Short mmCIF file of N, CA and C in Angstrom, two decimals:
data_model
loop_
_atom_site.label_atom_id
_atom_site.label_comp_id
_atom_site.label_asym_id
_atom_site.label_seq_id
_atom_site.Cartn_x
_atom_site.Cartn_y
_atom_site.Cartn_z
N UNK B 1 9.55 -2.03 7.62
CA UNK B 1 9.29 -1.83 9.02
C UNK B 1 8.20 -0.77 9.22
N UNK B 2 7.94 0.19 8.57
CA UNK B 2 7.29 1.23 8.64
C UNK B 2 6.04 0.77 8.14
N UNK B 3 5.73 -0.40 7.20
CA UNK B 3 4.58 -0.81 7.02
C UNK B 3 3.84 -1.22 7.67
N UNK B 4 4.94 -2.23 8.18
CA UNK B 4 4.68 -3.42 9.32
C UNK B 4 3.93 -2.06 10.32
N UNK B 5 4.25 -1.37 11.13
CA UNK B 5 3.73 -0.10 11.99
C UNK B 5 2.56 0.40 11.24
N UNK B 6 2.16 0.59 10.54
CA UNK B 6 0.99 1.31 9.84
C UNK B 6 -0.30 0.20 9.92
N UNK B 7 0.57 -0.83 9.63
CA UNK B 7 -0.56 -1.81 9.08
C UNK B 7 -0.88 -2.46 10.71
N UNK B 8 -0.46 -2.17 12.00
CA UNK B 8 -0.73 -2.84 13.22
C UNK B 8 -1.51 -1.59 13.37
N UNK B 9 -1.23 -0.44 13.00
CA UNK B 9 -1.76 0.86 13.86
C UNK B 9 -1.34 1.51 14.67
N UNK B 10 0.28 0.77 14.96
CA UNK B 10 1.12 2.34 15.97
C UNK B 10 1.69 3.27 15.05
N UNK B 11 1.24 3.33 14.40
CA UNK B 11 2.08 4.60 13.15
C UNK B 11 0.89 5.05 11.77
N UNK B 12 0.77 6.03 12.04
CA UNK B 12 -0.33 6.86 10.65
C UNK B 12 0.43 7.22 9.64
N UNK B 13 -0.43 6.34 8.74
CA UNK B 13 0.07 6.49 7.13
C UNK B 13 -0.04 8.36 7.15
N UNK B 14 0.70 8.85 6.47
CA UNK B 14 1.18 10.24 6.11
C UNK B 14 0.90 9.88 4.07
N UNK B 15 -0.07 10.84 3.96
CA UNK B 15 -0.25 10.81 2.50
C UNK B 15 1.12 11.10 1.51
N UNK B 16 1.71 12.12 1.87
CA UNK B 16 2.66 12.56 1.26
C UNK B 16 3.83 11.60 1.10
N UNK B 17 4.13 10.08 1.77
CA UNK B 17 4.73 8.93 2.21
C UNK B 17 4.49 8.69 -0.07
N UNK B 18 3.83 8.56 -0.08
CA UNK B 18 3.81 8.13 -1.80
C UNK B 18 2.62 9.05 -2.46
N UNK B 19 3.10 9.53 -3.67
CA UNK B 19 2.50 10.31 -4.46
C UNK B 19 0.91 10.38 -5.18
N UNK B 20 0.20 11.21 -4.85
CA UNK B 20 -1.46 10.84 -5.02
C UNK B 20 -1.91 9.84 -6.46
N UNK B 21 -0.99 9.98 -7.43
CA UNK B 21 -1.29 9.93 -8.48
C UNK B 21 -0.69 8.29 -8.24
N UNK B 22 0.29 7.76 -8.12
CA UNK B 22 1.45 6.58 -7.70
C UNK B 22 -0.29 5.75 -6.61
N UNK B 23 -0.39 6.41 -5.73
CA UNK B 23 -1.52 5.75 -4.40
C UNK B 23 -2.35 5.53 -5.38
N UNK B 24 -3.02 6.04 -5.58
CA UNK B 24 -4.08 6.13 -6.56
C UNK B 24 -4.11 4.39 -7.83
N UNK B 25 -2.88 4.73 -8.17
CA UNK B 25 -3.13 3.63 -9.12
C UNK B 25 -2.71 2.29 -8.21
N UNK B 26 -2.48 2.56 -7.48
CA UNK B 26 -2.05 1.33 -6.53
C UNK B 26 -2.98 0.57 -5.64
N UNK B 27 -4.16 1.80 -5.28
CA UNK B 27 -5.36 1.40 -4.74
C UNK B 27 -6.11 0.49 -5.46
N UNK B 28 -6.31 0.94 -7.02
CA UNK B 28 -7.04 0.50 -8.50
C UNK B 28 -6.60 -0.81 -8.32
N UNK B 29 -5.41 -1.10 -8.26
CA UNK B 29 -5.09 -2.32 -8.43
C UNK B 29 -5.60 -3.43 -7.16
N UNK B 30 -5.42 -2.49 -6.14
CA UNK B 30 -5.54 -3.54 -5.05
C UNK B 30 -7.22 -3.81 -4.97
N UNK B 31 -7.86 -3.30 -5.54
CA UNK B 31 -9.35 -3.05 -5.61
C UNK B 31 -10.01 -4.70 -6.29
N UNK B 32 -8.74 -4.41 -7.51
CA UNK B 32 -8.86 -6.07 -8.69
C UNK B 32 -8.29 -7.08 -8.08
N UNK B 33 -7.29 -6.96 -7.24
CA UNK B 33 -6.72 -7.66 -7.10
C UNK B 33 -6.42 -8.65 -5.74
N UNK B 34 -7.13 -7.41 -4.79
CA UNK B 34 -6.37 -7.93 -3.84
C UNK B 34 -5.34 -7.89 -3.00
N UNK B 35 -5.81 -7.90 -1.24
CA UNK B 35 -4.39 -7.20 -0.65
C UNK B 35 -3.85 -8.11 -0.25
N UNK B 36 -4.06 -9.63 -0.51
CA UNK B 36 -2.98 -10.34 -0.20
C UNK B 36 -1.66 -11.09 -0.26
N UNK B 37 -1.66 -10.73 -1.38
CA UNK B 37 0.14 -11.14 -2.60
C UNK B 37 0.58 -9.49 -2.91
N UNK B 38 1.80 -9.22 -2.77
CA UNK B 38 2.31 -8.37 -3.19
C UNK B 38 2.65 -8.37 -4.76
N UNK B 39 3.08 -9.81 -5.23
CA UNK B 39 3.63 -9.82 -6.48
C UNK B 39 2.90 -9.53 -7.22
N UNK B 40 1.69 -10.03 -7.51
CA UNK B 40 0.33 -9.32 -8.68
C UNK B 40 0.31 -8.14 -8.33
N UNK B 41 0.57 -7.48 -8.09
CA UNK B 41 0.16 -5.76 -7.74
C UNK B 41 1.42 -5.35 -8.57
N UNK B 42 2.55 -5.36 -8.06
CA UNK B 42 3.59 -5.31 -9.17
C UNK B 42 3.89 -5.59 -10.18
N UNK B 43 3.27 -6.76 -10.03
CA UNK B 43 3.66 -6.99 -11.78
C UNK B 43 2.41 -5.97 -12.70
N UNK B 44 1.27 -6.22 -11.91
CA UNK B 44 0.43 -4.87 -12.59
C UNK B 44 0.06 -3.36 -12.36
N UNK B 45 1.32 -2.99 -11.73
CA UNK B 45 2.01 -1.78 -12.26
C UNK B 45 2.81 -0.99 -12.54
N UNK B 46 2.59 -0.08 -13.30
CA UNK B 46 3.74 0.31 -14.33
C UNK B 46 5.52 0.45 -12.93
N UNK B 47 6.48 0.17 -13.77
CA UNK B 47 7.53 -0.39 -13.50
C UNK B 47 8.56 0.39 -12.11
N UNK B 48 7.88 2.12 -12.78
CA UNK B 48 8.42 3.47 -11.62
C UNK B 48 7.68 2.88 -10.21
N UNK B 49 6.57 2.39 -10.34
CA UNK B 49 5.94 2.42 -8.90
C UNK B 49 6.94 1.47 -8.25
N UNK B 50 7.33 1.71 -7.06
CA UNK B 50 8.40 1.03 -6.14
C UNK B 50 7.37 -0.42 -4.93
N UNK B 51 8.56 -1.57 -4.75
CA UNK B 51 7.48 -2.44 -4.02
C UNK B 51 7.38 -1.16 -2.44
N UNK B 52 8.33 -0.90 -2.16
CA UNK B 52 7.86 0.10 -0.74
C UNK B 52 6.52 0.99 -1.17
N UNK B 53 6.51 1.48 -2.36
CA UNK B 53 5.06 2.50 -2.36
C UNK B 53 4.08 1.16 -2.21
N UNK B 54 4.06 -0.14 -3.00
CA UNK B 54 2.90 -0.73 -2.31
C UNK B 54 2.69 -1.26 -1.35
N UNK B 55 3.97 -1.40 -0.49
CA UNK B 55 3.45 -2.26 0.79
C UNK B 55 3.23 -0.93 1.95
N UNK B 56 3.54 0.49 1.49
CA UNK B 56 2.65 1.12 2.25
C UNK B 56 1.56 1.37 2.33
N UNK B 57 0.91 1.58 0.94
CA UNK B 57 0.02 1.54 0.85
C UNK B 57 -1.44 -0.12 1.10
N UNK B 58 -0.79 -1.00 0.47
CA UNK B 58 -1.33 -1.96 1.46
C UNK B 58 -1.99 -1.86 2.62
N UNK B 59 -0.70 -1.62 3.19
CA UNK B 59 -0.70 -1.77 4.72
C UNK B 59 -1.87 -0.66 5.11
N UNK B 60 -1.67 0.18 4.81
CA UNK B 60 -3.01 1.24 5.08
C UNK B 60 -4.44 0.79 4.80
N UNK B 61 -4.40 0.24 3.89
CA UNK B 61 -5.51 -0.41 3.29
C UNK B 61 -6.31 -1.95 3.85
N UNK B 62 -4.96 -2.62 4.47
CA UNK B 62 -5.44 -3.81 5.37
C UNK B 62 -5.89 -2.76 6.66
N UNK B 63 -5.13 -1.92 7.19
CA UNK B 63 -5.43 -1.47 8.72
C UNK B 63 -6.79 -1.33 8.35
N UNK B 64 -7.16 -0.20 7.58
CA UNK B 64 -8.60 0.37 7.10
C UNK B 64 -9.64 -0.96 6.96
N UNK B 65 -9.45 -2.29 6.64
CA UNK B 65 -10.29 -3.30 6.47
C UNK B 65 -10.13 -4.35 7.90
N UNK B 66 -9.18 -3.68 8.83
CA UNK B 66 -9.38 -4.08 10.14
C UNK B 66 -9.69 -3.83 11.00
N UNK B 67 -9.57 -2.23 10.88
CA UNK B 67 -10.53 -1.74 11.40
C UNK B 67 -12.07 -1.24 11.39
N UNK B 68 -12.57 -1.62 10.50
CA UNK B 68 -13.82 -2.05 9.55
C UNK B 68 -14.64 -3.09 10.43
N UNK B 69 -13.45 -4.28 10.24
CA UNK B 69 -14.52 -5.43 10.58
C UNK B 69 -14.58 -5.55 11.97
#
């Protein structure tokens, strides 16, 4: 739910929400990969990263490419 809010834009991603180092490799991935399947992102990375750390981060990352275009 909190994604879902981030990723429309009534709610600001808060960095501290997932760990710089955790974001970081999660970005890397979404960079190769792609923000539109959740499952490839998980499966390519390591096992601690949680699906909530990526669909927040996602979601930040679609807002940022919607509000772009």
């Amino acid at each position: 739910m909190v994604a879902d809010l981030v990723e429309k834009g009534q709610l600001e991603f808060q960095p501290d929400w997932v760990e710089e180092t955790r974001r970081t490799m999660i970005e890397t991935a979404c960079a190769s990969l792609g923000l539109q399947w959740l499952k490839p992102l998980k499966e390519a990375l390591p096992p601690e990263i949680t699906h909530d750390e990526i669909r927040l981060v996602v979601a930040r990352l679609r807002r940022e490419q919607g509000s772009a275009a």
